[in-house]
Tab-separated table of C-alpha atoms in Angstrom:
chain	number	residue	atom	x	y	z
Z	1297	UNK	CA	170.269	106.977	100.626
Z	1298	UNK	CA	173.533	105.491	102.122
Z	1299	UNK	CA	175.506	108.659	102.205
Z	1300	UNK	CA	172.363	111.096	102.513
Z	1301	UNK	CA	172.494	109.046	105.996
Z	1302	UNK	CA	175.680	110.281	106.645
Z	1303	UNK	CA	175.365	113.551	105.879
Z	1304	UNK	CA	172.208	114.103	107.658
Z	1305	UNK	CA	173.749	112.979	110.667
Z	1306	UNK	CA	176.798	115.316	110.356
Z	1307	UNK	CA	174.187	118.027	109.857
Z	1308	UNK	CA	172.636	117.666	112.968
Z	1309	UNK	CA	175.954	117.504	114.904
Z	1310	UNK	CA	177.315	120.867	113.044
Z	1311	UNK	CA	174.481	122.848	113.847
Z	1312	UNK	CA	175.344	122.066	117.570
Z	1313	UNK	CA	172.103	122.962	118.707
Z	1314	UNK	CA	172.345	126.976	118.285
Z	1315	UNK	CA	169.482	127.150	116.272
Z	1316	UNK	CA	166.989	126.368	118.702
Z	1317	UNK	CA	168.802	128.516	121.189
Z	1318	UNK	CA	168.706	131.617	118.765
Z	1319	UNK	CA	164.952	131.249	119.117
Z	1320	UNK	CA	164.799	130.421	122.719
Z	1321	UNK	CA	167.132	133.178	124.420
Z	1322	UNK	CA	165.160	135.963	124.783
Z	1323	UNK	CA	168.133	138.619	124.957
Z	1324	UNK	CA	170.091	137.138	121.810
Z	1325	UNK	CA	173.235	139.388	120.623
Z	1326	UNK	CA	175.034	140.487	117.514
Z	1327	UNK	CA	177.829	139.147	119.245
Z	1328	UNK	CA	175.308	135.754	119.950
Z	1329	UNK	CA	174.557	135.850	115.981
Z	1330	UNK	CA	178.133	136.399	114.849
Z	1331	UNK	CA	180.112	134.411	116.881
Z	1332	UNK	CA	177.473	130.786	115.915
Z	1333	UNK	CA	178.072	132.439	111.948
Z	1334	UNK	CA	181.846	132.273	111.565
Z	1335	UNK	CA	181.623	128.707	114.110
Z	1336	UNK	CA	179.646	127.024	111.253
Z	1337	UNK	CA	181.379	128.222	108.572
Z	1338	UNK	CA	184.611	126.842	110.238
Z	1339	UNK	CA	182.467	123.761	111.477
Z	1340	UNK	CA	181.545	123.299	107.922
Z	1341	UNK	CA	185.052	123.767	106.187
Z	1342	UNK	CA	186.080	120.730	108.600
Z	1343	UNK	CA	183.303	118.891	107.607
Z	1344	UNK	CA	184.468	119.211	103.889
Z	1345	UNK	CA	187.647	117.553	105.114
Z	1346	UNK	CA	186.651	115.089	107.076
Z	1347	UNK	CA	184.507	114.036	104.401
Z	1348	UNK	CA	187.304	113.360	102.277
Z	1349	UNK	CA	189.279	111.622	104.520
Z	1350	UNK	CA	186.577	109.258	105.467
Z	1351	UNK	CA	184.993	108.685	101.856
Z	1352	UNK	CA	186.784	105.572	101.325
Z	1353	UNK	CA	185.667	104.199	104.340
Z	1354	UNK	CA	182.077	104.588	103.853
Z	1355	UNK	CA	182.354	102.888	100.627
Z	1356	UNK	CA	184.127	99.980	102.171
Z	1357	UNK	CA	182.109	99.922	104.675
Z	1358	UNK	CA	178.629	99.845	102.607
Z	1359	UNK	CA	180.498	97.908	99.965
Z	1360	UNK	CA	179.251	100.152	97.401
Z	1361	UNK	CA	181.947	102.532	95.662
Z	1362	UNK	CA	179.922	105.706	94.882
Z	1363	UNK	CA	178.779	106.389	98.333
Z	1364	UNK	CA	182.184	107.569	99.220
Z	1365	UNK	CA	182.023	110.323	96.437
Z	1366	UNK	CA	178.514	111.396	96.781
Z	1367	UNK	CA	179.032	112.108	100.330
Z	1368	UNK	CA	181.934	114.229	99.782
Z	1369	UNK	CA	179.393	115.937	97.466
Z	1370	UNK	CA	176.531	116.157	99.742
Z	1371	UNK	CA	178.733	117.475	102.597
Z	1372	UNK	CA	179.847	120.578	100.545
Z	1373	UNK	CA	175.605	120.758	100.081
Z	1374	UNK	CA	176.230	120.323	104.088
Z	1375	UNK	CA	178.186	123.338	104.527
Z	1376	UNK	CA	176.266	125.176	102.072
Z	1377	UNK	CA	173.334	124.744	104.633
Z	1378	UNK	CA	175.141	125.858	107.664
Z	1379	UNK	CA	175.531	129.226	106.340
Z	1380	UNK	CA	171.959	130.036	107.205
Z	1381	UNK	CA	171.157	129.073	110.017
Z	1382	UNK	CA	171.154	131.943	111.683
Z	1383	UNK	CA	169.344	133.602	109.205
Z	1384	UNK	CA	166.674	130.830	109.324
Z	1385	UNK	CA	166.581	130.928	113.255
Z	1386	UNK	CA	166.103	134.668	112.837
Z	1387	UNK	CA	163.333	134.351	110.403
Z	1388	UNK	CA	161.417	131.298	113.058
Z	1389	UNK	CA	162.198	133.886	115.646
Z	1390	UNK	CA	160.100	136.287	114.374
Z	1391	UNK	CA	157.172	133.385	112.961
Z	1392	UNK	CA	157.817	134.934	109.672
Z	1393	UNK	CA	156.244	132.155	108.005
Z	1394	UNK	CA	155.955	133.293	104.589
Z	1395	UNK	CA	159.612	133.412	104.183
Z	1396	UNK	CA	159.423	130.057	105.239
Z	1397	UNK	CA	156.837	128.758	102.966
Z	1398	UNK	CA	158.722	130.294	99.855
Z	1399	UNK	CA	162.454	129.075	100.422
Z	1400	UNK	CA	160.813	125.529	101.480
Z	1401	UNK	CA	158.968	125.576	98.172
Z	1402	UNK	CA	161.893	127.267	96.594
Z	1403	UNK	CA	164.112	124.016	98.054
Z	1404	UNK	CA	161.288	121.759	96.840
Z	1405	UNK	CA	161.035	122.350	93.430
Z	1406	UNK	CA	164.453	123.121	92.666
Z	1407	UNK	CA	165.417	119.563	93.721
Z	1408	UNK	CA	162.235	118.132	92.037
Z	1409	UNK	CA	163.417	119.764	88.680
Z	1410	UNK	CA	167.310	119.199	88.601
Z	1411	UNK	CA	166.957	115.594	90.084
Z	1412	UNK	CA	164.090	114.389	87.226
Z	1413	UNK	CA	165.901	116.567	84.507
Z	1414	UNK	CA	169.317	115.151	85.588
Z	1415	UNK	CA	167.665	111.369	85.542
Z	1416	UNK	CA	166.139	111.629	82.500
Z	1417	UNK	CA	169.558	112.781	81.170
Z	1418	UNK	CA	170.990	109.740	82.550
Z	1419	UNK	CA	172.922	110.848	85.701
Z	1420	UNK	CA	171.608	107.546	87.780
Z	1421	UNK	CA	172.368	108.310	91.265
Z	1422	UNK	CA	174.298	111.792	90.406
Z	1423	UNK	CA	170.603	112.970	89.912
Z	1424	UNK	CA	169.290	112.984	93.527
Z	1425	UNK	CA	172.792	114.373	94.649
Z	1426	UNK	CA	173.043	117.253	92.226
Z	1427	UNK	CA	168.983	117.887	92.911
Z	1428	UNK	CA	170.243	118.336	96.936
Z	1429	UNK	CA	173.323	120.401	95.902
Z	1430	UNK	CA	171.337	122.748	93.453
Z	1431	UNK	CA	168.349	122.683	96.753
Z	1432	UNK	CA	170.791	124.143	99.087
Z	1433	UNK	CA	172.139	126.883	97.123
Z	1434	UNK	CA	168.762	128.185	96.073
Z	1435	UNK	CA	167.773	127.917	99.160
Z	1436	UNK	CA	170.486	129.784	100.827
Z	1437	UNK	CA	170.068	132.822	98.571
Z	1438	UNK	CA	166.560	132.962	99.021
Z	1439	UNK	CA	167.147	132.942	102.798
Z	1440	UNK	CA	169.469	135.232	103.144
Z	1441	UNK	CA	167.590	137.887	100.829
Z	1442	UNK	CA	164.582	137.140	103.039
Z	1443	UNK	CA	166.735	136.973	106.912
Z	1444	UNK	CA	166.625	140.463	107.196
Z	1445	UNK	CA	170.709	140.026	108.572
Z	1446	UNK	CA	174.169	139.814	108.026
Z	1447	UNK	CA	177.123	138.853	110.033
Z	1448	UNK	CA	179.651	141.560	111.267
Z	1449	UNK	CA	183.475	140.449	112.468
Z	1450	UNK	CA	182.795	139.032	115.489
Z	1451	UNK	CA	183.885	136.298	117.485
Z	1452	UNK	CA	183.558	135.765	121.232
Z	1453	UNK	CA	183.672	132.165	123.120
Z	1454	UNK	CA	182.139	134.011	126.463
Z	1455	UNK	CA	178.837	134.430	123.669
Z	1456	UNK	CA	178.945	130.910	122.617
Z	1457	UNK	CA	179.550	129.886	125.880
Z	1458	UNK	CA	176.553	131.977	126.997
Z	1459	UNK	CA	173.867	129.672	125.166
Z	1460	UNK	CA	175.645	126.215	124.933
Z	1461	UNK	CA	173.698	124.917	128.381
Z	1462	UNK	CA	170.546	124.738	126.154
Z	1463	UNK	CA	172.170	124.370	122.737
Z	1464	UNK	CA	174.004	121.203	124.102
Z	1465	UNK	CA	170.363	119.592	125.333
Z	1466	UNK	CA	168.786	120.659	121.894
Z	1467	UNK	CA	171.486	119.239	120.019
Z	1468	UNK	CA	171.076	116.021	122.276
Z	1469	UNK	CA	167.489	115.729	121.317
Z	1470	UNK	CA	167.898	116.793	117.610
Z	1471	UNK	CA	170.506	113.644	117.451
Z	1472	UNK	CA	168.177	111.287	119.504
Z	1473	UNK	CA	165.390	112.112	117.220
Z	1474	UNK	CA	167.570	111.394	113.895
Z	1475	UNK	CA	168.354	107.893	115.313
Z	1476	UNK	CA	164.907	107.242	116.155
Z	1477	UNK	CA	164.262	108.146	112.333
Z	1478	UNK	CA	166.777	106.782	110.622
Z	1479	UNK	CA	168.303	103.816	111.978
Z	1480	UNK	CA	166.895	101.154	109.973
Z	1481	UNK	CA	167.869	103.070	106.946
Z	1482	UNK	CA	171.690	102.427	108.150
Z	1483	UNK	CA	170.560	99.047	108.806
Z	1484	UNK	CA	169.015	97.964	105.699
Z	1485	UNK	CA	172.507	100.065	103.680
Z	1486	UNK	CA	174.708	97.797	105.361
Z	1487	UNK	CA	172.402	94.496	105.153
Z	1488	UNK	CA	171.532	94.696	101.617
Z	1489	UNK	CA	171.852	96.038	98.574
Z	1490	UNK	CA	171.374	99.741	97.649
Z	1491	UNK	CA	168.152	98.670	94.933
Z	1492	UNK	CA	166.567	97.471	98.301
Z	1493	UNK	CA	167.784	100.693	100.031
Z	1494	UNK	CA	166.407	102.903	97.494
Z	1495	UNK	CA	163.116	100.830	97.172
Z	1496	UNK	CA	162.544	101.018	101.000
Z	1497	UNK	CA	163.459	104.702	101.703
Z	1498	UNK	CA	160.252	105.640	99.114
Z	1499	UNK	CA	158.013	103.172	100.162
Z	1500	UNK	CA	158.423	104.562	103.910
Z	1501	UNK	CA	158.657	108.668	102.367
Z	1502	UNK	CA	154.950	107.606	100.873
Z	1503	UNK	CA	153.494	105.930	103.224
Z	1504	UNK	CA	154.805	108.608	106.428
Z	1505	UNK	CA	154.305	111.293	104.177
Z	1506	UNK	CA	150.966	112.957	105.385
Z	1507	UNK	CA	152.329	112.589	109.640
Z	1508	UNK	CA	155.522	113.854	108.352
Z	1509	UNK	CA	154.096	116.821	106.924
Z	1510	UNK	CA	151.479	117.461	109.256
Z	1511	UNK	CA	154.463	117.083	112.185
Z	1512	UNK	CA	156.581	119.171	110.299
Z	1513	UNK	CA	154.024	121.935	109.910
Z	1514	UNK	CA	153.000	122.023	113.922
Z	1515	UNK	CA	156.417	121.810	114.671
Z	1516	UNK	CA	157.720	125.006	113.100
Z	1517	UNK	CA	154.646	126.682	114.814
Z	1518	UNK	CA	154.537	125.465	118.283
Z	1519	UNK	CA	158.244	126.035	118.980
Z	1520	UNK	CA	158.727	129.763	118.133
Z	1521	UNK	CA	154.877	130.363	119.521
Z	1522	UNK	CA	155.532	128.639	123.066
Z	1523	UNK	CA	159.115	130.738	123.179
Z	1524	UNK	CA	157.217	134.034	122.911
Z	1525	UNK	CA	154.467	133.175	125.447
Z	1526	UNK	CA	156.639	131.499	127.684
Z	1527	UNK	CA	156.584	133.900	130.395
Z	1528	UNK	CA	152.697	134.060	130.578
Z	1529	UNK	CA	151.429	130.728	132.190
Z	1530	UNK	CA	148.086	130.739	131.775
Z	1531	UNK	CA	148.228	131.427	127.980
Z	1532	UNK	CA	150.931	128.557	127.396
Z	1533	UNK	CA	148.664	126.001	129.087
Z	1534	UNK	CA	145.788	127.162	127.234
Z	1535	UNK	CA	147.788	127.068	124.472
Z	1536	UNK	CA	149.093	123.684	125.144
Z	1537	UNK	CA	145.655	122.644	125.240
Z	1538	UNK	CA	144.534	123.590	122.109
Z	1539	UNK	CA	147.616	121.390	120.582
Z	1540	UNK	CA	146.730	118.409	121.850
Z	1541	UNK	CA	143.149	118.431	121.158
């Protein structure tokens, strides 16, 4: 939980708010697409070394020595992830939502399996990290099989430059959003004891599990679906309407 904190964070930051803009800009480019591939996979080599560097801090700092380890760990999972986001944008994009159902359920049950198969073979806290790393990989094959794309050799900083007026205020709101939701788990790492932590974070996952869901579910609808009727008023406030009924 302490360095899944972390790491989560980082995420947000490395995506630097492209995804949304892949689905917002209406004349995306290869050049767009290409250019916000080879930027994450450099984004997420640093990442990988930063990680590193900092690992002993975040296990001084949360006073527990594992945390420092597992989120070198988890950030390679990290960079693992930032390979598809284009891919993934692509797919939202085009409201392909059955490619989104199966690499989410793909995702799911991998780390379901390898976490409780890895526990029971007495991996402790190695279990939820090497259910997340064995998540992300699965996931990212399955994505990419189902994305429909690949990246060419392309790199231009007019194209990133071209979408980072709204990338900058989506990544703003993406890293608002993960304070709102996870401050008091940084809180409670640093104020007590990881048992507490750990006993905390699942109490909260239960009992916010049906809004999360339910958010989560009108969430990857509404955004691609108001991006495609955006230009016709009348149907986005009709629309609009039938969301907040």
């Amino acid at each position: 939980g302490m360095a899944s904190a972390f790491i989560n964070l980082t995420f947000v930051i490395g995506q630097l708010g492209f995804s949304g803009s892949i689905v917002q800009k209406k004349d995306i480019t290869e050049a767009h697409l290409s250019s916000i591939f080879f930027l994450n996979l450099g984004i997420g080599a640093l990442f990988c070394l930063l990680a590193w560097i900092v690992s002993p801090f975040l296990s001084d700092f949360y006073n527990e020595p594992r945390v420092g380890t597992i989120a070198v760990v988890l950030t390679f999972s990290l960079a693992i992830r930032l390979l598809v986001v284009v891919p993934r944008a692509l797919v939202y994009r085009r409201m392909d939502f059955r490619s989104i159902f199966l690499w989410e359920w793909a995702g799911i049950l991998t780390d379901g399996g390898v976490s409780i198969t890895a526990a029971l073979a007495g991996f402790g806290p190695w279990s939820l990290v090497l259910g997340a790393l064995a998540s992300s990989v699965v996931t990212t094959i399955i994505t990419w099989m189902l994305g429909g794309w690949s990246p060419h050799l392309l790199f231009q900083l007019g194209s990133l430059r071209d979408i980072a007026q709204f990338s900058s205020f989506y990544m703003g709101y993406q890293i608002l959003l993960y304070f709102a939701q996870n401050l008091d788990y940084l809180l409670i790492g640093k104020l007590f004891t990881s048992a507490d932590l750990g006993v905390y974070t699942l109490a909260f996952r239960i009992m916010d599990l049906p809004r999360f869901q339910l958010s989560n579910i009108l969430m990857t609808v509404a955004y691609p679906t108001f991006i495609h009727i955006k230009d016709d008023i009348q149907r986005t406030r009709h629309v609009l309407r039938l969301s907040l009924m």
